[in-house]
Amino acid sequence: MLWYLLLVIAQLAGLVMVGLGLPGLWLMLLAGVVYKLAAAPALLSWGVLGVAAAVAVLAEVLEFVLSLRYTRRYGGTRRGGWGGVFGGIAGAIIGLPIPIIGSVVGAFVGTFLGALLAEYSAQPDSAAAGRSAWGALVGRVVATAVKGALGAAMAAGILIAGWPR
């Protein structure tokens, strides 16, 4: 039962990490693998872990795709979309000096600024660049929410399949 409690804690910590812009999905998957190997080889199947891995990959891909799509939806170019993606990554790494949520705020600010600068460098129209940057930011927010929802589904699947009988 102690192993299962550790699995629950790891799944919850992973969900919090996803919300903070950190690689929480991969922690959740790793915890499931450790639980299977160390505690409950008969309970948690490799099939469940394979589906969880596929969900994690899907969530990562959707994070980029949604940001790019929303940039385009708001009138931006591919250049602006990629500026938002790379700006968001840089912002998350650099973060802001805000306890706990600095990386999230940094990712959002970086997404906006990256898209704004990339779009403005392509066409010096500040209104169009601003719309594009706003679209990139909206896409990042939507992507974070989708990633969190997929992480919650992943955690539920791992915890249900690994429940000690």
C-alpha atoms as a PDB file:
ATOM      1  CA  MET A   1       0.000   0.000   0.000  1.00  0.00           C
ATOM      2  CA  LEU A   2       2.973   2.321   0.621  1.00  0.00           C
ATOM      3  CA  TRP A   3       4.032   1.954  -3.030  1.00  0.00           C
ATOM      4  CA  TYR A   4       0.566   2.938  -4.171  1.00  0.00           C
ATOM      5  CA  LEU A   5       0.590   5.993  -1.914  1.00  0.00           C
ATOM      6  CA  LEU A   6       3.918   7.004  -3.468  1.00  0.00           C
ATOM      7  CA  LEU A   7       2.378   6.500  -6.913  1.00  0.00           C
ATOM      8  CA  VAL A   8      -0.543   8.781  -5.986  1.00  0.00           C
ATOM      9  CA  ILE A   9       1.851  11.452  -4.697  1.00  0.00           C
ATOM     10  CA  ALA A  10       3.925  11.247  -7.883  1.00  0.00           C
ATOM     11  CA  GLN A  11       0.820  11.569 -10.060  1.00  0.00           C
ATOM     12  CA  LEU A  12      -0.370  14.630  -8.134  1.00  0.00           C
ATOM     13  CA  ALA A  13       3.110  16.180  -8.217  1.00  0.00           C
ATOM     14  CA  GLY A  14       3.213  15.572 -11.974  1.00  0.00           C
ATOM     15  CA  LEU A  15      -0.098  17.362 -12.455  1.00  0.00           C
ATOM     16  CA  VAL A  16       1.164  20.339 -10.467  1.00  0.00           C
ATOM     17  CA  MET A  17       4.333  20.348 -12.574  1.00  0.00           C
ATOM     18  CA  VAL A  18       2.280  20.407 -15.787  1.00  0.00           C
ATOM     19  CA  GLY A  19       0.473  23.474 -14.478  1.00  0.00           C
ATOM     20  CA  LEU A  20       3.835  25.093 -13.781  1.00  0.00           C
ATOM     21  CA  GLY A  21       5.108  24.412 -17.285  1.00  0.00           C
ATOM     22  CA  LEU A  22       7.467  21.642 -16.177  1.00  0.00           C
ATOM     23  CA  PRO A  23       7.720  18.078 -17.579  1.00  0.00           C
ATOM     24  CA  GLY A  24       5.199  16.569 -15.177  1.00  0.00           C
ATOM     25  CA  LEU A  25       3.744  14.083 -17.660  1.00  0.00           C
ATOM     26  CA  TRP A  26       7.107  12.353 -17.887  1.00  0.00           C
ATOM     27  CA  LEU A  27       7.384  12.173 -14.082  1.00  0.00           C
ATOM     28  CA  MET A  28       3.945  10.583 -13.999  1.00  0.00           C
ATOM     29  CA  LEU A  29       4.942   8.005 -16.601  1.00  0.00           C
ATOM     30  CA  LEU A  30       8.242   7.267 -14.861  1.00  0.00           C
ATOM     31  CA  ALA A  31       6.417   6.772 -11.559  1.00  0.00           C
ATOM     32  CA  GLY A  32       4.112   4.270 -13.245  1.00  0.00           C
ATOM     33  CA  VAL A  33       7.069   2.332 -14.633  1.00  0.00           C
ATOM     34  CA  VAL A  34       8.814   2.290 -11.241  1.00  0.00           C
ATOM     35  CA  TYR A  35       5.592   1.153  -9.565  1.00  0.00           C
ATOM     36  CA  LYS A  36       5.199  -1.672 -12.073  1.00  0.00           C
ATOM     37  CA  LEU A  37       8.792  -2.848 -11.753  1.00  0.00           C
ATOM     38  CA  ALA A  38       9.192  -2.449  -7.989  1.00  0.00           C
ATOM     39  CA  ALA A  39       5.812  -3.041  -6.453  1.00  0.00           C
ATOM     40  CA  ALA A  40       3.031  -4.371  -8.625  1.00  0.00           C
ATOM     41  CA  PRO A  41       4.165  -6.163 -11.779  1.00  0.00           C
ATOM     42  CA  ALA A  42       0.857  -8.021 -12.042  1.00  0.00           C
ATOM     43  CA  LEU A  43      -1.374  -4.978 -11.537  1.00  0.00           C
ATOM     44  CA  LEU A  44      -0.165  -2.283 -13.877  1.00  0.00           C
ATOM     45  CA  SER A  45       0.239  -3.586 -17.422  1.00  0.00           C
ATOM     46  CA  TRP A  46       2.716  -2.442 -20.037  1.00  0.00           C
ATOM     47  CA  GLY A  47      -0.297  -1.731 -22.236  1.00  0.00           C
ATOM     48  CA  VAL A  48      -1.597   0.880 -19.797  1.00  0.00           C
ATOM     49  CA  LEU A  49       1.854   2.422 -19.569  1.00  0.00           C
ATOM     50  CA  GLY A  50       2.124   2.411 -23.368  1.00  0.00           C
ATOM     51  CA  VAL A  51      -1.170   4.267 -23.654  1.00  0.00           C
ATOM     52  CA  ALA A  52       0.037   6.715 -20.997  1.00  0.00           C
ATOM     53  CA  ALA A  53       3.232   7.284 -22.998  1.00  0.00           C
ATOM     54  CA  ALA A  54       1.178   7.897 -26.143  1.00  0.00           C
ATOM     55  CA  VAL A  55      -0.996  10.404 -24.261  1.00  0.00           C
ATOM     56  CA  ALA A  56       2.137  12.193 -23.015  1.00  0.00           C
ATOM     57  CA  VAL A  57       3.539  12.445 -26.533  1.00  0.00           C
ATOM     58  CA  LEU A  58       0.170  13.639 -27.856  1.00  0.00           C
ATOM     59  CA  ALA A  59       0.012  16.320 -25.151  1.00  0.00           C
ATOM     60  CA  GLU A  60       3.501  17.566 -26.031  1.00  0.00           C
ATOM     61  CA  VAL A  61       2.669  17.725 -29.748  1.00  0.00           C
ATOM     62  CA  LEU A  62      -0.642  19.477 -29.081  1.00  0.00           C
ATOM     63  CA  GLU A  63       1.152  22.088 -27.012  1.00  0.00           C
ATOM     64  CA  PHE A  64       3.075  23.223 -30.094  1.00  0.00           C
ATOM     65  CA  VAL A  65       0.290  22.705 -32.617  1.00  0.00           C
ATOM     66  CA  LEU A  66      -2.273  24.721 -30.651  1.00  0.00           C
ATOM     67  CA  SER A  67       0.099  27.623 -30.210  1.00  0.00           C
ATOM     68  CA  LEU A  68       0.842  27.666 -33.932  1.00  0.00           C
ATOM     69  CA  ARG A  69      -2.840  27.336 -34.894  1.00  0.00           C
ATOM     70  CA  TYR A  70      -4.031  30.139 -32.674  1.00  0.00           C
ATOM     71  CA  THR A  71      -1.291  32.419 -33.974  1.00  0.00           C
ATOM     72  CA  ARG A  72      -2.508  31.742 -37.507  1.00  0.00           C
ATOM     73  CA  ARG A  73      -6.153  32.104 -36.473  1.00  0.00           C
ATOM     74  CA  TYR A  74      -5.417  35.619 -35.214  1.00  0.00           C
ATOM     75  CA  GLY A  75      -3.797  36.596 -38.502  1.00  0.00           C
ATOM     76  CA  GLY A  76      -0.201  35.695 -37.776  1.00  0.00           C
ATOM     77  CA  THR A  77       2.302  33.976 -40.013  1.00  0.00           C
ATOM     78  CA  ARG A  78       4.265  30.781 -39.469  1.00  0.00           C
ATOM     79  CA  ARG A  79       7.169  32.944 -38.441  1.00  0.00           C
ATOM     80  CA  GLY A  80       5.081  34.518 -35.679  1.00  0.00           C
ATOM     81  CA  GLY A  81       3.842  31.103 -34.584  1.00  0.00           C
ATOM     82  CA  TRP A  82       7.350  29.712 -34.262  1.00  0.00           C
ATOM     83  CA  GLY A  83       8.451  32.894 -32.528  1.00  0.00           C
ATOM     84  CA  GLY A  84       5.732  32.239 -29.969  1.00  0.00           C
ATOM     85  CA  VAL A  85       6.790  28.610 -29.521  1.00  0.00           C
ATOM     86  CA  PHE A  86      10.470  29.426 -29.034  1.00  0.00           C
ATOM     87  CA  GLY A  87       9.682  32.501 -26.957  1.00  0.00           C
ATOM     88  CA  GLY A  88       7.510  30.379 -24.678  1.00  0.00           C
ATOM     89  CA  ILE A  89      10.272  27.815 -24.215  1.00  0.00           C
ATOM     90  CA  ALA A  90      12.831  30.545 -23.483  1.00  0.00           C
ATOM     91  CA  GLY A  91      10.436  32.284 -21.113  1.00  0.00           C
ATOM     92  CA  ALA A  92       9.756  29.074 -19.206  1.00  0.00           C
ATOM     93  CA  ILE A  93      13.477  28.359 -18.863  1.00  0.00           C
ATOM     94  CA  ILE A  94      14.384  31.885 -17.818  1.00  0.00           C
ATOM     95  CA  GLY A  95      11.234  32.367 -15.768  1.00  0.00           C
ATOM     96  CA  LEU A  96      10.415  35.443 -13.756  1.00  0.00           C
ATOM     97  CA  PRO A  97      11.353  36.129 -10.139  1.00  0.00           C
ATOM     98  CA  ILE A  98       7.917  35.161  -8.897  1.00  0.00           C
ATOM     99  CA  PRO A  99       7.914  32.315  -6.363  1.00  0.00           C
ATOM    100  CA  ILE A 100       6.432  29.031  -7.615  1.00  0.00           C
ATOM    101  CA  ILE A 101       4.722  30.372 -10.753  1.00  0.00           C
ATOM    102  CA  GLY A 102       7.653  32.260 -12.297  1.00  0.00           C
ATOM    103  CA  SER A 103       8.162  29.694 -15.054  1.00  0.00           C
ATOM    104  CA  VAL A 104       4.494  29.778 -16.045  1.00  0.00           C
ATOM    105  CA  VAL A 105       4.346  33.549 -16.199  1.00  0.00           C
ATOM    106  CA  GLY A 106       7.689  33.526 -18.033  1.00  0.00           C
ATOM    107  CA  ALA A 107       6.328  31.064 -20.591  1.00  0.00           C
ATOM    108  CA  PHE A 108       3.255  33.196 -21.224  1.00  0.00           C
ATOM    109  CA  VAL A 109       5.243  36.427 -21.468  1.00  0.00           C
ATOM    110  CA  GLY A 110       7.852  34.716 -23.646  1.00  0.00           C
ATOM    111  CA  THR A 111       5.160  33.356 -25.967  1.00  0.00           C
ATOM    112  CA  PHE A 112       3.654  36.799 -26.417  1.00  0.00           C
ATOM    113  CA  LEU A 113       6.976  38.582 -26.900  1.00  0.00           C
ATOM    114  CA  GLY A 114       8.417  35.898 -29.170  1.00  0.00           C
ATOM    115  CA  ALA A 115       5.411  36.012 -31.469  1.00  0.00           C
ATOM    116  CA  LEU A 116       5.312  39.807 -31.371  1.00  0.00           C
ATOM    117  CA  LEU A 117       8.978  40.205 -32.305  1.00  0.00           C
ATOM    118  CA  ALA A 118       8.927  37.502 -34.973  1.00  0.00           C
ATOM    119  CA  GLU A 119       5.763  38.858 -36.550  1.00  0.00           C
ATOM    120  CA  TYR A 120       6.967  42.451 -36.422  1.00  0.00           C
ATOM    121  CA  SER A 121      10.253  41.455 -38.059  1.00  0.00           C
ATOM    122  CA  ALA A 122       8.307  39.936 -40.961  1.00  0.00           C
ATOM    123  CA  GLN A 123       5.948  42.872 -41.427  1.00  0.00           C
ATOM    124  CA  PRO A 124       6.365  46.084 -39.425  1.00  0.00           C
ATOM    125  CA  ASP A 125       2.659  46.502 -38.722  1.00  0.00           C
ATOM    126  CA  SER A 126       2.287  46.811 -34.964  1.00  0.00           C
ATOM    127  CA  ALA A 127      -1.463  46.102 -34.957  1.00  0.00           C
ATOM    128  CA  ALA A 128      -1.054  42.868 -36.944  1.00  0.00           C
ATOM    129  CA  ALA A 129       1.931  41.826 -34.827  1.00  0.00           C
ATOM    130  CA  GLY A 130      -0.079  42.500 -31.661  1.00  0.00           C
ATOM    131  CA  ARG A 131      -3.010  40.386 -32.889  1.00  0.00           C
ATOM    132  CA  SER A 132      -0.645  37.578 -33.803  1.00  0.00           C
ATOM    133  CA  ALA A 133       1.056  37.744 -30.404  1.00  0.00           C
ATOM    134  CA  TRP A 134      -2.323  37.699 -28.683  1.00  0.00           C
ATOM    135  CA  GLY A 135      -3.270  34.621 -30.691  1.00  0.00           C
ATOM    136  CA  ALA A 136      -0.040  32.898 -29.681  1.00  0.00           C
ATOM    137  CA  LEU A 137      -0.755  33.685 -26.029  1.00  0.00           C
ATOM    138  CA  VAL A 138      -4.323  32.382 -26.283  1.00  0.00           C
ATOM    139  CA  GLY A 139      -2.976  29.242 -27.950  1.00  0.00           C
ATOM    140  CA  ARG A 140      -0.470  28.752 -25.130  1.00  0.00           C
ATOM    141  CA  VAL A 141      -3.210  29.080 -22.499  1.00  0.00           C
ATOM    142  CA  VAL A 142      -5.453  26.620 -24.354  1.00  0.00           C
ATOM    143  CA  ALA A 143      -2.520  24.233 -24.822  1.00  0.00           C
ATOM    144  CA  THR A 144      -1.707  24.339 -21.099  1.00  0.00           C
ATOM    145  CA  ALA A 145      -5.326  23.545 -20.252  1.00  0.00           C
ATOM    146  CA  VAL A 146      -5.451  20.667 -22.758  1.00  0.00           C
ATOM    147  CA  LYS A 147      -2.145  19.311 -21.471  1.00  0.00           C
ATOM    148  CA  GLY A 148      -3.474  19.444 -17.912  1.00  0.00           C
ATOM    149  CA  ALA A 149      -6.655  17.604 -18.896  1.00  0.00           C
ATOM    150  CA  LEU A 150      -4.684  14.905 -20.711  1.00  0.00           C
ATOM    151  CA  GLY A 151      -2.399  14.638 -17.682  1.00  0.00           C
ATOM    152  CA  ALA A 152      -5.405  14.159 -15.409  1.00  0.00           C
ATOM    153  CA  ALA A 153      -6.699  11.395 -17.688  1.00  0.00           C
ATOM    154  CA  MET A 154      -3.262   9.809 -17.713  1.00  0.00           C
ATOM    155  CA  ALA A 155      -3.044   9.933 -13.903  1.00  0.00           C
ATOM    156  CA  ALA A 156      -6.517   8.446 -13.550  1.00  0.00           C
ATOM    157  CA  GLY A 157      -5.669   5.591 -15.903  1.00  0.00           C
ATOM    158  CA  ILE A 158      -2.430   4.766 -14.114  1.00  0.00           C
ATOM    159  CA  LEU A 159      -3.998   4.980 -10.656  1.00  0.00           C
ATOM    160  CA  ILE A 160      -7.048   2.899 -11.569  1.00  0.00           C
ATOM    161  CA  ALA A 161      -4.963   0.222 -13.278  1.00  0.00           C
ATOM    162  CA  GLY A 162      -2.456   0.135 -10.420  1.00  0.00           C
ATOM    163  CA  TRP A 163      -5.025  -0.027  -7.614  1.00  0.00           C
ATOM    164  CA  PRO A 164      -3.950  -2.741  -5.154  1.00  0.00           C
ATOM    165  CA  ARG A 165      -6.491  -5.541  -5.099  1.00  0.00           C
END
